[in-house]
CSV table of C-alpha atoms in Angstrom, one decimal:
chain,number,residue,atom,x,y,z
J,1,MET,CA,0.0,0.0,0.0
J,2,ALA,CA,1.3,3.5,-0.8
J,3,LYS,CA,2.3,5.6,2.1
J,4,VAL,CA,0.4,8.7,2.6
J,5,PRO,CA,1.6,11.9,4.3
J,6,MET,CA,0.1,13.0,7.5
J,7,GLN,CA,0.6,15.8,10.0
J,8,PHE,CA,-0.2,16.2,13.7
J,9,ARG,CA,1.2,17.9,16.8
J,10,LEU,CA,3.4,15.8,18.9
J,11,ASN,CA,4.3,17.1,22.4
J,12,GLY,CA,3.7,20.6,21.2
J,13,SER,CA,5.6,20.5,17.9
J,14,ASP,CA,4.2,20.1,14.4
J,15,ARG,CA,5.4,16.8,12.9
J,16,ALA,CA,4.9,15.2,9.6
J,17,ALA,CA,5.2,11.5,8.7
J,18,PHE,CA,4.6,9.1,5.9
J,19,ALA,CA,2.3,6.4,7.1
J,20,ASP,CA,0.8,3.3,5.6
J,21,PRO,CA,-3.0,3.7,5.7
J,22,ALA,CA,-3.2,0.6,7.9
J,23,ASP,CA,-0.4,1.7,10.3
J,24,ASN,CA,-1.4,2.2,13.9
J,25,LEU,CA,-0.3,5.3,15.8
J,26,LEU,CA,2.3,3.4,17.9
J,27,THR,CA,4.1,2.3,14.7
J,28,VAL,CA,4.2,5.8,13.3
J,29,LEU,CA,5.5,7.2,16.6
J,30,ARG,CA,8.2,4.7,17.2
J,31,ARG,CA,9.3,3.8,13.7
J,32,GLY,CA,8.3,6.9,11.8
J,33,LEU,CA,9.2,9.6,14.3
J,34,ASN,CA,11.7,7.8,16.7
J,35,GLU,CA,9.4,8.7,19.6
J,36,PHE,CA,10.1,5.8,21.9
J,37,GLY,CA,8.2,7.1,24.9
J,38,PRO,CA,5.2,4.8,24.3
J,39,LYS,CA,6.3,1.2,24.6
J,40,TYR,CA,5.3,-1.7,22.4
J,41,GLY,CA,4.0,-4.2,25.0
J,42,CYS,CA,1.3,-6.6,23.9
J,43,GLY,CA,0.2,-4.8,20.7
J,44,GLN,CA,-3.4,-5.9,21.5
J,45,GLY,CA,-4.6,-3.2,23.8
J,46,THR,CA,-4.4,-5.2,26.9
J,47,CYS,CA,-1.2,-3.9,28.7
J,48,GLY,CA,-1.5,-0.1,28.5
J,49,THR,CA,2.2,0.7,28.1
J,50,CYS,CA,1.6,2.4,24.7
J,51,SER,CA,-0.9,4.9,26.3
J,52,VAL,CA,-0.9,8.4,24.8
J,53,LEU,CA,-3.2,11.4,25.0
J,54,ILE,CA,-4.9,12.4,21.8
J,55,ASP,CA,-6.5,15.8,22.1
J,56,GLY,CA,-6.3,15.3,25.8
J,57,GLU,CA,-8.0,12.0,25.9
J,58,LEU,CA,-6.4,8.7,26.9
J,59,HIS,CA,-5.9,6.3,24.1
J,60,LEU,CA,-4.0,3.1,23.3
J,61,ALA,CA,-1.6,4.0,20.5
J,62,CYS,CA,-1.5,0.3,19.4
J,63,LEU,CA,-5.2,0.2,18.7
J,64,THR,CA,-5.4,3.7,17.1
J,65,LEU,CA,-5.3,4.0,13.4
J,66,ALA,CA,-2.6,6.6,12.6
J,67,ALA,CA,-4.6,8.1,9.8
J,68,ALA,CA,-7.4,9.0,12.3
J,69,CYS,CA,-4.9,11.3,14.1
J,70,GLU,CA,-4.5,13.7,11.2
J,71,GLY,CA,-4.4,17.2,12.7
J,72,ALA,CA,-4.7,15.9,16.2
J,73,SER,CA,-2.6,16.9,19.2
J,74,ILE,CA,-0.7,13.9,20.6
J,75,GLU,CA,1.0,13.9,24.0
J,76,THR,CA,3.4,11.1,25.1
J,77,VAL,CA,5.4,10.6,28.3
J,78,SER,CA,8.3,12.4,26.6
J,79,GLY,CA,6.3,15.7,26.6
J,80,MET,CA,5.5,15.6,30.3
J,81,ALA,CA,8.6,17.3,31.6
J,82,ASP,CA,9.1,21.0,31.1
J,83,GLY,CA,12.7,21.1,30.1
J,84,PRO,CA,14.8,20.0,33.1
J,85,ASN,CA,11.7,20.3,35.4
J,86,LEU,CA,9.9,17.0,35.8
J,87,HIS,CA,6.2,16.8,35.9
J,88,PRO,CA,4.9,16.4,39.6
J,89,LEU,CA,3.8,12.9,38.6
J,90,GLN,CA,7.3,12.0,37.5
J,91,ASN,CA,8.8,13.4,40.7
J,92,ALA,CA,6.2,11.5,42.7
J,93,PHE,CA,6.9,8.3,40.9
J,94,MET,CA,10.6,8.6,41.8
J,95,GLU,CA,9.9,9.5,45.4
J,96,HIS,CA,7.5,6.6,45.9
J,97,PHE,CA,9.6,4.0,44.1
J,98,ALA,CA,6.8,3.6,41.6
J,99,ALA,CA,9.1,2.2,38.9
J,100,GLN,CA,11.2,-0.9,39.0
J,101,CYS,CA,11.9,-2.3,35.5
J,102,GLY,CA,10.2,0.8,34.1
J,103,PHE,CA,8.4,-0.8,31.1
J,104,CYS,CA,4.9,0.1,32.3
J,105,THR,CA,6.0,3.6,33.5
J,106,PRO,CA,5.3,5.6,30.3
J,107,GLY,CA,1.8,4.3,30.2
J,108,MET,CA,1.2,4.6,33.9
J,109,LEU,CA,2.3,8.3,33.8
J,110,ILE,CA,0.1,9.1,30.9
J,111,ALA,CA,-2.9,7.4,32.4
J,112,ALA,CA,-2.3,9.2,35.7
J,113,LYS,CA,-1.9,12.5,33.8
J,114,ALA,CA,-5.2,11.9,32.0
J,115,LEU,CA,-6.8,11.4,35.4
J,116,LEU,CA,-5.4,14.4,37.1
J,117,ASP,CA,-6.1,16.7,34.1
J,118,ARG,CA,-9.8,16.0,34.5
J,119,ASN,CA,-10.0,15.2,38.2
J,120,PRO,CA,-7.4,17.1,40.3
J,121,ASN,CA,-8.4,15.5,43.6
J,122,PRO,CA,-9.1,11.8,42.9
J,123,SER,CA,-10.0,9.2,45.5
J,124,ARG,CA,-8.0,6.0,45.9
J,125,GLU,CA,-10.7,4.2,44.0
J,126,GLU,CA,-10.6,6.7,41.2
J,127,VAL,CA,-6.8,6.3,40.9
J,128,ILE,CA,-7.2,2.5,40.8
J,129,ASP,CA,-9.9,2.8,38.1
J,130,ALA,CA,-7.6,5.1,36.1
J,131,ILE,CA,-4.7,2.7,35.9
J,132,ALA,CA,-6.8,-0.5,35.7
J,133,GLY,CA,-5.9,-0.8,32.0
J,134,ASN,CA,-2.2,-0.7,32.7
J,135,ILE,CA,-0.3,-3.8,33.7
J,136,CYS,CA,2.7,-3.6,36.1
J,137,ARG,CA,4.7,-6.7,36.7
J,138,CYS,CA,7.1,-5.4,39.4
J,139,THR,CA,5.7,-2.9,41.9
J,140,GLY,CA,2.4,-4.5,43.1
J,141,TYR,CA,0.7,-1.3,42.1
J,142,GLU,CA,0.6,0.2,45.7
J,143,PRO,CA,3.6,2.5,45.1
J,144,ILE,CA,2.1,3.7,41.9
J,145,ILE,CA,-1.3,4.4,43.6
J,146,GLN,CA,0.6,6.3,46.4
J,147,ALA,CA,2.6,8.3,43.9
J,148,ILE,CA,-0.5,9.4,42.0
J,149,LEU,CA,-2.3,10.4,45.2
J,150,SER,CA,0.7,12.3,46.3
J,151,ALA,CA,1.1,14.2,43.0
J,152,ALA,CA,-2.6,15.1,43.2
J,153,ARG,CA,-1.8,16.9,46.5
J,154,VAL,CA,0.6,19.2,44.6
J,155,SER,CA,-1.2,22.4,43.8
J,156,PRO,CA,-2.7,22.6,40.3
J,157,ALA,CA,-0.5,25.7,39.5
J,158,GLN,CA,2.6,23.6,40.1
J,159,ARG,CA,1.1,20.8,38.0
J,160,ARG,CA,1.0,22.9,34.8
J,161,SER,CA,1.4,20.4,32.0
Y,1,MET,CA,-24.3,-19.4,50.5
Y,2,ALA,CA,-21.8,-17.5,52.5
Y,3,ARG,CA,-18.3,-16.0,52.6
Y,4,PHE,CA,-15.8,-17.7,54.9
Y,5,ARG,CA,-12.7,-16.1,56.3
Y,6,GLY,CA,-9.5,-18.0,56.8
Y,7,ARG,CA,-6.0,-17.4,57.9
Y,8,GLY,CA,-2.9,-19.2,56.7
Y,9,MET,CA,0.8,-18.9,57.4
Y,10,ALA,CA,4.1,-20.0,55.8
Y,11,SER,CA,7.7,-19.8,56.6
Y,12,VAL,CA,10.7,-19.9,54.3
Y,13,ASN,CA,14.4,-20.5,54.7
Y,14,TYR,CA,15.8,-19.3,51.4
Y,15,PRO,CA,19.3,-20.0,50.1
Y,16,ILE,CA,21.0,-17.2,48.2
Y,17,GLY,CA,22.7,-18.2,44.9
Y,18,MET,CA,23.1,-21.5,43.1
Y,19,ASN,CA,22.8,-24.6,45.2
Y,20,LEU,CA,26.3,-26.2,45.6
Y,21,GLY,CA,28.0,-23.0,44.6
Y,22,GLY,CA,30.2,-22.8,41.5
Y,23,ASP,CA,28.5,-19.5,40.4
Y,24,PRO,CA,31.1,-16.8,40.1
Y,25,SER,CA,30.5,-13.1,39.8
Y,26,GLN,CA,33.2,-10.7,38.7
Y,27,ALA,CA,33.6,-6.9,38.9
Y,28,LEU,CA,36.1,-4.5,37.4
Y,29,ILE,CA,36.5,-0.9,38.7
Y,30,HIS,CA,38.6,1.9,37.3
Y,31,SER,CA,39.0,5.6,38.0
Y,32,ASN,CA,38.5,8.2,35.4
Y,33,PRO,CA,40.5,11.4,35.0
Y,34,ASP,CA,37.8,13.4,36.8
Y,35,GLY,CA,38.2,11.3,39.9
Y,36,LYS,CA,35.0,9.3,39.4
Y,37,PHE,CA,34.9,5.6,39.3
Y,38,THR,CA,33.3,3.2,36.8
Y,39,VAL,CA,32.2,-0.3,38.0
Y,40,ALA,CA,31.8,-2.8,35.2
Y,41,LEU,CA,29.5,-5.8,35.7
Y,42,SER,CA,27.9,-8.2,33.3
Y,43,ALA,CA,24.9,-9.0,35.5
Y,44,ILE,CA,21.8,-7.0,34.6
Y,45,ASP,CA,19.6,-4.8,36.8
Y,46,LEU,CA,16.1,-6.1,36.1
Y,47,GLY,CA,14.6,-3.3,38.2
Y,48,GLN,CA,15.3,-5.0,41.5
Y,49,GLY,CA,18.0,-2.4,42.3
Y,50,MET,CA,21.2,-4.3,41.8
Y,51,LYS,CA,22.8,-1.3,40.1
Y,52,GLN,CA,22.0,0.9,43.1
Y,53,VAL,CA,23.1,-1.7,45.6
Y,54,THR,CA,26.5,-2.3,43.9
Y,55,ARG,CA,26.9,1.5,43.6
Y,56,GLN,CA,26.5,1.9,47.3
Y,57,VAL,CA,28.8,-1.0,48.0
Y,58,ALA,CA,31.5,0.4,45.7
Y,59,ALA,CA,31.3,3.9,47.1
Y,60,GLU,CA,31.4,2.7,50.7
Y,61,THR,CA,34.4,0.4,50.0
Y,62,LEU,CA,36.3,3.0,47.9
Y,63,GLY,CA,35.6,5.7,50.5
Y,64,VAL,CA,34.2,8.1,47.9
Y,65,PRO,CA,30.8,9.9,47.5
Y,66,ILE,CA,28.1,7.8,45.9
Y,67,GLU,CA,27.7,10.4,43.2
Y,68,ASP,CA,31.2,9.7,42.1
Y,69,VAL,CA,30.5,6.0,41.2
Y,70,TYR,CA,28.9,4.9,38.0
Y,71,VAL,CA,27.9,1.2,37.5
Y,72,ASP,CA,27.9,0.0,34.0
Y,73,THR,CA,26.1,-3.3,33.6
Y,74,ALA,CA,24.8,-5.9,31.3
Y,75,ASP,CA,27.2,-6.1,28.4
Y,76,SER,CA,28.3,-9.7,28.5
Y,77,ASP,CA,30.5,-9.2,25.4
Y,78,THR,CA,32.7,-6.5,27.0
Y,79,GLY,CA,32.1,-6.9,30.7
Y,80,PRO,CA,33.8,-9.3,33.2
Y,81,HIS,CA,32.1,-12.7,33.3
Y,82,ASP,CA,29.1,-13.1,35.6
Y,83,MET,CA,26.7,-16.0,36.0
Y,84,GLY,CA,23.8,-13.6,35.9
Y,85,SER,CA,20.9,-12.0,37.7
Y,86,PHE,CA,19.0,-15.0,39.1
Y,87,ALA,CA,18.7,-17.2,42.2
Y,88,SER,CA,18.4,-14.0,44.3
Y,89,ARG,CA,22.2,-13.8,44.1
Y,90,GLY,CA,22.8,-10.2,43.0
Y,91,THR,CA,23.4,-8.4,46.3
Y,92,HIS,CA,25.4,-11.3,47.8
Y,93,ARG,CA,27.5,-12.5,44.9
Y,94,MET,CA,28.0,-9.3,42.9
Y,95,GLY,CA,28.2,-7.2,46.1
Y,96,ASN,CA,31.1,-9.3,47.3
Y,97,ALA,CA,32.8,-9.1,43.9
Y,98,VAL,CA,32.5,-5.4,43.9
Y,99,ILE,CA,34.0,-5.2,47.4
Y,100,ALA,CA,37.0,-7.2,46.2
Y,101,ALA,CA,37.5,-4.9,43.2
Y,102,ALA,CA,37.0,-1.7,45.2
Y,103,ARG,CA,39.5,-2.8,47.8
Y,104,GLU,CA,42.1,-3.3,45.2
Y,105,ALA,CA,41.3,0.0,43.5
Y,106,ARG,CA,41.4,1.8,46.8
Y,107,GLY,CA,44.8,0.4,47.5
Y,108,VAL,CA,46.2,1.9,44.3
Y,109,LEU,CA,44.3,5.2,45.0
Y,110,LEU,CA,45.9,5.5,48.4
Y,111,GLU,CA,49.4,4.6,47.0
Y,112,ALA,CA,49.0,7.3,44.4
Y,113,ALA,CA,47.9,9.8,47.0
Y,114,ALA,CA,50.8,8.8,49.3
Y,115,GLU,CA,53.2,9.6,46.5
Y,116,GLU,CA,51.7,13.0,46.0
Y,117,LEU,CA,51.6,13.8,49.8
Y,118,GLU,CA,55.0,12.1,50.3
Y,119,VAL,CA,53.7,10.0,53.2
Y,120,ASN,CA,53.1,6.3,53.8
Y,121,ALA,CA,49.9,4.9,52.2
Y,122,ALA,CA,49.1,3.0,55.4
Y,123,ASP,CA,48.7,6.4,57.1
Y,124,LEU,CA,46.0,7.6,54.7
Y,125,VAL,CA,42.2,7.6,55.2
Y,126,THR,CA,39.3,8.8,53.0
Y,127,ASP,CA,36.6,11.1,54.3
Y,128,GLY,CA,33.9,9.8,52.0
Y,129,ARG,CA,33.5,13.3,50.6
Y,130,GLY,CA,36.1,13.1,47.9
Y,131,ASN,CA,39.2,13.8,50.0
Y,132,ILE,CA,42.2,11.7,51.2
Y,133,HIS,CA,44.1,12.8,54.2
Y,134,VAL,CA,46.7,11.7,56.7
Y,135,LYS,CA,45.1,10.0,59.7
Y,136,GLY,CA,44.8,12.6,62.5
Y,137,ALA,CA,46.0,15.4,60.2
Y,138,PRO,CA,43.1,16.5,58.0
Y,139,SER,CA,45.1,19.5,56.6
Y,140,ARG,CA,47.6,17.2,54.9
Y,141,SER,CA,45.1,16.1,52.2
Y,142,ILE,CA,44.5,15.7,48.5
Y,143,THR,CA,41.3,15.3,46.6
Y,144,VAL,CA,40.4,12.0,44.9
Y,145,ARG,CA,40.2,13.9,41.7
Y,146,ALA,CA,43.7,15.4,42.0
Y,147,THR,CA,45.0,11.9,42.9
Y,148,ALA,CA,43.3,10.3,39.9
Y,149,GLN,CA,44.8,13.0,37.6
Y,150,ALA,CA,48.3,12.7,39.2
Y,151,ALA,CA,48.1,8.9,38.8
Y,152,GLN,CA,47.2,9.0,35.2
Y,153,PHE,CA,49.2,12.0,33.9
Y,154,LYS,CA,52.2,12.1,36.2
Y,155,GLN,CA,52.8,8.8,37.9
Y,156,GLY,CA,51.6,6.5,35.1
Y,157,LYS,CA,49.5,4.4,37.4
Y,158,THR,CA,46.1,2.8,36.7
Y,159,ILE,CA,43.8,3.2,39.6
Y,160,ALA,CA,41.8,0.0,39.1
Y,161,GLY,CA,40.7,-3.1,40.8
Y,162,ARG,CA,39.6,-6.6,40.0
Y,163,GLY,CA,37.1,-8.6,42.0
Y,164,ILE,CA,35.7,-12.1,41.8
Y,165,PHE,CA,33.4,-13.9,44.3
Y,166,LEU,CA,33.2,-17.6,44.0
Y,167,ILE,CA,31.6,-20.2,46.2
Y,168,PRO,CA,33.6,-23.3,45.2
Y,169,LEU,CA,31.5,-26.1,43.8
Y,170,SER,CA,30.6,-28.5,46.5
Y,171,SER,CA,30.3,-32.1,45.4
Y,172,VAL,CA,28.1,-34.6,47.2
Y,173,ASP,CA,29.9,-37.2,49.3
Y,174,ALA,CA,29.2,-40.5,47.8
Y,175,GLU,CA,29.2,-42.4,51.1
Y,176,THR,CA,27.2,-40.0,53.3
Y,177,GLY,CA,25.3,-37.8,50.8
Y,178,GLU,CA,26.7,-34.9,52.7
Y,179,MET,CA,27.2,-31.6,50.9
Y,180,ASN,CA,27.3,-27.9,51.4
Y,181,PRO,CA,24.5,-26.7,49.3
Y,182,ASN,CA,24.7,-23.0,49.9
Y,183,THR,CA,26.2,-20.1,51.9
Y,184,ALA,CA,23.7,-17.5,53.1
Y,185,PHE,CA,20.1,-18.3,54.1
Y,186,ALA,CA,17.5,-15.6,54.4
Y,187,HIS,CA,14.4,-16.2,56.4
Y,188,ALA,CA,10.8,-15.1,56.4
Y,189,CYS,CA,7.3,-15.8,57.8
Y,190,LEU,CA,4.1,-14.5,56.3
Y,191,VAL,CA,0.5,-14.6,57.4
Y,192,ALA,CA,-2.3,-14.2,54.9
Y,193,ASP,CA,-6.0,-13.5,55.6
Y,194,VAL,CA,-8.5,-14.4,52.9
Y,195,GLU,CA,-12.2,-14.6,52.3
Y,196,VAL,CA,-13.7,-17.4,50.2
Y,197,ASP,CA,-17.1,-17.3,48.6
Y,198,ASP,CA,-18.5,-20.8,48.6
Y,199,GLU,CA,-21.0,-20.0,45.8
Y,200,THR,CA,-18.5,-18.6,43.3
Y,201,GLY,CA,-15.2,-20.0,44.6
Y,202,ASP,CA,-13.8,-16.5,44.5
Y,203,VAL,CA,-10.9,-15.8,46.9
Y,204,THR,CA,-10.3,-12.2,48.1
Y,205,VAL,CA,-7.0,-11.6,49.9
Y,206,LEU,CA,-7.9,-9.3,52.8
Y,207,GLY,CA,-4.4,-8.6,54.1
Y,208,MET,CA,-1.0,-9.9,54.7
Y,209,SER,CA,1.7,-9.5,57.3
Y,210,SER,CA,5.3,-10.7,57.1
Y,211,ALA,CA,8.6,-10.6,58.8
Y,212,TYR,CA,11.8,-10.9,56.7
Y,213,GLU,CA,15.3,-11.5,57.9
Y,214,LEU,CA,17.6,-10.4,55.2
Y,215,GLY,CA,21.0,-9.8,56.7
Y,216,ARG,CA,22.0,-6.1,56.4
Y,217,VAL,CA,19.4,-4.1,54.5
Y,218,ILE,CA,21.7,-2.1,52.1
Y,219,ASN,CA,18.9,0.1,50.7
Y,220,PRO,CA,15.8,0.0,53.0
Y,221,ARG,CA,13.4,1.7,50.6
Y,222,MET,CA,14.3,-0.6,47.7
Y,223,VAL,CA,14.0,-3.7,49.9
Y,224,GLU,CA,10.6,-2.6,51.0
Y,225,GLN,CA,9.5,-2.0,47.5
Y,226,GLN,CA,10.9,-5.3,46.3
Y,227,LEU,CA,8.9,-7.0,49.1
Y,228,VAL,CA,5.7,-5.2,48.2
Y,229,GLY,CA,6.0,-6.0,44.5
Y,230,GLY,CA,7.1,-9.6,45.2
Y,231,ALA,CA,4.1,-10.2,47.4
Y,232,TRP,CA,1.8,-9.1,44.6
Y,233,MET,CA,3.5,-11.6,42.4
Y,234,GLY,CA,3.0,-14.2,45.0
Y,235,ILE,CA,-0.8,-13.5,45.1
Y,236,SER,CA,-0.7,-13.6,41.3
Y,237,HIS,CA,1.0,-17.1,41.3
Y,238,ALA,CA,-1.2,-18.4,44.1
Y,239,LEU,CA,-4.6,-17.3,42.6
Y,240,TYR,CA,-4.3,-16.2,39.0
Y,241,GLU,CA,-1.4,-17.1,36.7
Y,242,THR,CA,-1.0,-20.2,34.7
Y,243,PRO,CA,-0.1,-21.0,31.1
Y,244,GLU,CA,-1.7,-24.4,31.3
Y,245,PRO,CA,-4.9,-24.4,33.5
Y,246,TYR,CA,-5.4,-28.1,33.0
Y,247,TYR,CA,-1.8,-29.2,33.1
Y,248,PRO,CA,-0.6,-31.7,31.8
Y,249,ASN,CA,-3.4,-31.2,29.3
Y,250,PRO,CA,-2.2,-28.2,27.3
Y,251,ASP,CA,-5.8,-27.1,26.3
Y,252,HIS,CA,-7.4,-23.9,27.3
Y,253,GLY,CA,-4.1,-22.1,27.7
Y,254,PRO,CA,-4.3,-18.3,27.7
Y,255,ARG,CA,-3.4,-16.5,24.5
Y,256,ASP,CA,-3.2,-12.9,25.7
Y,257,PHE,CA,-3.5,-10.7,28.8
Y,258,ASN,CA,-7.3,-11.0,28.7
Y,259,GLU,CA,-6.9,-14.7,29.4
Y,260,TYR,CA,-3.6,-14.8,31.3
Y,261,LEU,CA,-4.9,-13.4,34.5
Y,262,MET,CA,-3.1,-11.3,37.0
Y,263,PRO,CA,-4.4,-9.2,39.9
Y,264,GLY,CA,-5.0,-5.6,39.0
Y,265,PRO,CA,-4.6,-2.5,41.1
Y,266,GLY,CA,-8.1,-3.1,42.5
Y,267,ASP,CA,-7.2,-6.6,43.7
Y,268,ILE,CA,-4.3,-5.8,46.0
Y,269,ALA,CA,-4.4,-6.1,49.8
Y,270,PRO,CA,-3.0,-4.2,52.7
Y,271,TYR,CA,0.5,-5.6,53.4
Y,272,SER,CA,2.5,-5.0,56.5
Y,273,ILE,CA,6.2,-5.8,56.6
Y,274,THR,CA,8.7,-6.1,59.4
Y,275,ILE,CA,12.4,-6.2,58.4
Y,276,LEU,CA,14.8,-8.0,60.7
Y,277,GLU,CA,18.5,-7.4,60.2
Y,278,ARG,CA,21.1,-10.1,61.2
Y,279,PRO,CA,24.2,-9.3,59.1
Y,280,ALA,CA,25.5,-12.4,57.3
Y,281,PRO,CA,29.2,-13.1,58.0
Y,282,ASP,CA,30.0,-13.7,54.3
Y,283,GLY,CA,27.6,-11.0,52.8
Y,284,PRO,CA,28.6,-7.6,51.5
Y,285,PHE,CA,28.3,-5.5,54.6
Y,286,GLY,CA,26.2,-8.4,55.9
Y,287,GLY,CA,23.7,-8.3,53.1
Y,288,LYS,CA,21.9,-11.3,51.6
Y,289,GLY,CA,19.1,-10.0,49.4
Y,290,PRO,CA,15.4,-10.7,49.3
Y,291,GLY,CA,15.1,-11.7,45.7
Y,292,GLU,CA,12.6,-14.5,44.9
Y,293,MET,CA,11.7,-15.0,48.5
Y,294,CYS,CA,9.5,-11.9,48.3
Y,295,ALA,CA,7.0,-14.0,46.6
Y,296,ASN,CA,7.7,-17.5,47.9
Y,297,PRO,CA,5.8,-17.6,51.3
Y,298,VAL,CA,2.7,-15.9,49.8
Y,299,LEU,CA,1.7,-19.0,47.9
Y,300,PRO,CA,1.6,-21.6,50.7
Y,301,ALA,CA,0.2,-19.0,53.1
Y,302,ILE,CA,-2.8,-18.4,50.8
Y,303,ALA,CA,-3.2,-22.1,50.2
Y,304,ASN,CA,-3.3,-22.6,53.9
Y,305,ALA,CA,-5.7,-19.7,54.4
Y,306,VAL,CA,-8.1,-21.2,51.8
Y,307,TYR,CA,-8.0,-24.5,53.6
Y,308,ASN,CA,-8.6,-22.7,56.9
Y,309,ALA,CA,-11.6,-20.9,55.4
Y,310,VAL,CA,-13.5,-23.6,53.6
Y,311,GLY,CA,-11.6,-26.9,54.3
Y,312,VAL,CA,-10.5,-27.4,50.7
Y,313,ARG,CA,-6.8,-28.4,50.2
Y,314,VAL,CA,-5.8,-27.3,46.7
Y,315,ASN,CA,-2.5,-29.0,45.8
Y,316,ASP,CA,-1.8,-27.4,42.4
Y,317,LEU,CA,-1.5,-23.8,41.5
Y,318,PRO,CA,-3.2,-21.5,40.8
Y,319,ILE,CA,-6.0,-21.9,43.3
Y,320,THR,CA,-8.8,-21.2,40.9
Y,321,PRO,CA,-12.5,-20.8,41.8
Y,322,GLU,CA,-13.2,-23.9,39.8
Y,323,LYS,CA,-10.8,-26.0,42.0
Y,324,ILE,CA,-12.3,-24.6,45.2
Y,325,LEU,CA,-15.9,-25.3,44.1
Y,326,ARG,CA,-15.0,-28.9,43.1
Y,327,GLY,CA,-13.4,-29.3,46.5
Y,328,ILE,CA,-16.3,-27.9,48.4
Y,329,ARG,CA,-18.6,-30.2,46.4
Y,330,ALA,CA,-16.5,-33.2,47.1
Y,331,ASN,CA,-16.5,-32.4,50.8
Y,332,GLY,CA,-20.3,-31.9,50.8
Y,333,GLY,CA,-20.1,-28.2,51.6
Y,334,ALA,CA,-17.7,-25.7,53.0
Y,335,LYS,CA,-15.9,-27.0,56.1
Y,336,PRO,CA,-14.3,-24.1,58.0
Y,337,GLN,CA,-11.3,-25.1,60.1
Y,338,ALA,CA,-10.4,-24.1,63.6
Y,339,ARG,CA,-8.4,-20.9,63.8
Y,340,ARG,CA,-5.8,-19.8,66.3
Y,341,GLY,CA,-4.4,-16.3,66.7
Y,342,GLY,CA,-7.4,-14.2,67.2
Y,343,ALA,CA,-10.0,-12.6,65.0
Y,344,LEU,CA,-9.4,-11.8,61.4
C-alpha cells in the first residue's frame, strides 16, 4: 500500500510523517518519528504501556489508526517534563519508588496525567480505576497508587502540563 | 451461601545463589581522570535495584561519595564474566565481587595519594566526601580527583581493581550424601487472611503481614519496594497465573492478557512488613538480598488460608474458583477449620 503523508502535533511540535493507511499510531510514533516514549508491549490493547493522550483523551496507540490522528494533538510521556523540570507525577513516581523495570511507567504516567487533568483530587478508588488498564509486573501497584495520590496533592498551578 | 474467612501462614528458609556453589561473579573498577569511578559488571539490573546496591557497596568500600560512582552493567560481550541475575544472588555475589574490586582500586588510589603527599599509604584515610588525608591530620590532604589525575598523567598508574566472588563447587559425598548446598540463608514468615465465597469459589486476599530476615538491608526503601512488589507476584501465582490451566493437558491455555490473569490494582491487599537485620558473615556489609523469596511464602500461606476458610486443600497452582468449588462439592459443603491467633 502506498504511504500517505500525515501531520499532527506531537508534544507541542508540528510533525509530519509518511504512514501506511493501515499503520497504527504506535508504529508511526516509534518507527516513523523515533518517539520511543510509548512502549510496544502486547500490541493488542491489553497492557497499556503504549498509552498516549490524543487531544487530551487517553488512548492506546497500538489500537489507534494513525490516519485517524491527522491534525490531532498527541502527547506522550516524553512531553511531560518542562525542560529540566519534571512533571509532579514524574517526581512522585521517583519519590514513591513507583518504577522498577520501568516498562509500564510511560503508560502509567500518561494514564495518571489523564486522570489528574480532568480530576485534580481523585480518591484512591478513582486512581485504581484510572490505571486499571495498565499492567505492572514489578511494583504490586501500591507505590504507583501512592505516587499518583501524592502528585494530586501538589497544587494545580505547580502541576501545569 | 456465604463468605468464609480464613488465615494461613508459611515460613521460608531461602538459600542465596546457586545450590552447591560454583557460580562466580566478577567486577572491574577503574577511575576516570575526573576522579570518578566506573564499575563494570555483566549482570543485569532487572529493576530489582542491583545497580543501586552495587553502587552503594562500591562507594562505601572505595571511600568516595556515591555520586562519584557509575555502575555499567549488562554487556556480557565486553564486561567481566558473571553467571547472571537469578537465584536471588545479585546483592550477595555481585556485592562481594564489587567489594574485592573496590579494595584493590582503593589500595592503588591510596598509593597514588601517598606519592603526592610524600607519606606512607598506610597512614592515609578517606573522608567519604572526595578527599584523602593523613590520619589525624586532615590538613595534609589531597582530593580523589587530583589523585586520579596525578596517577594518570604524572605517575603512570592505573587506579583500578579486579574482583571475583566464587563459592567453590561443593560435590556430594558418595558415602554419606553430605554436601554444602549454599552459603547464606535468608528467612521469612508470612500470614495471609482471605475470604472465600462458597458460591463462586472466588478468593479475596484481605491482608498480609510478614517478617523478613535479610542480613543487612543495604537500601531499605528498595528492599521494602521489592517485598511489596514480590508479594503481589505471590498473590498472582497463588490465585491467578497459569499458562496451562489443566496441566498436563495443554488445552485452554491463555493467548493474551485478557486470558492470562493477574491481579490488577483493585485486587491488591494491605500488606505490613517487618524487616529484621542479622548481618550475614559472608555477605557484602552483611547483606543477603530478598530476591525471589519476596513471593515464595505468599503461595503456601494463601493455600493454607483457603483450607482454613473452607476446608479445601488445593495442591496445584493456581488456586482457581473452579478447583475450590470442586473441592467444596467433594466435601459436601464448606468446612471451615479451627483458627488460632485471634479474630481476622
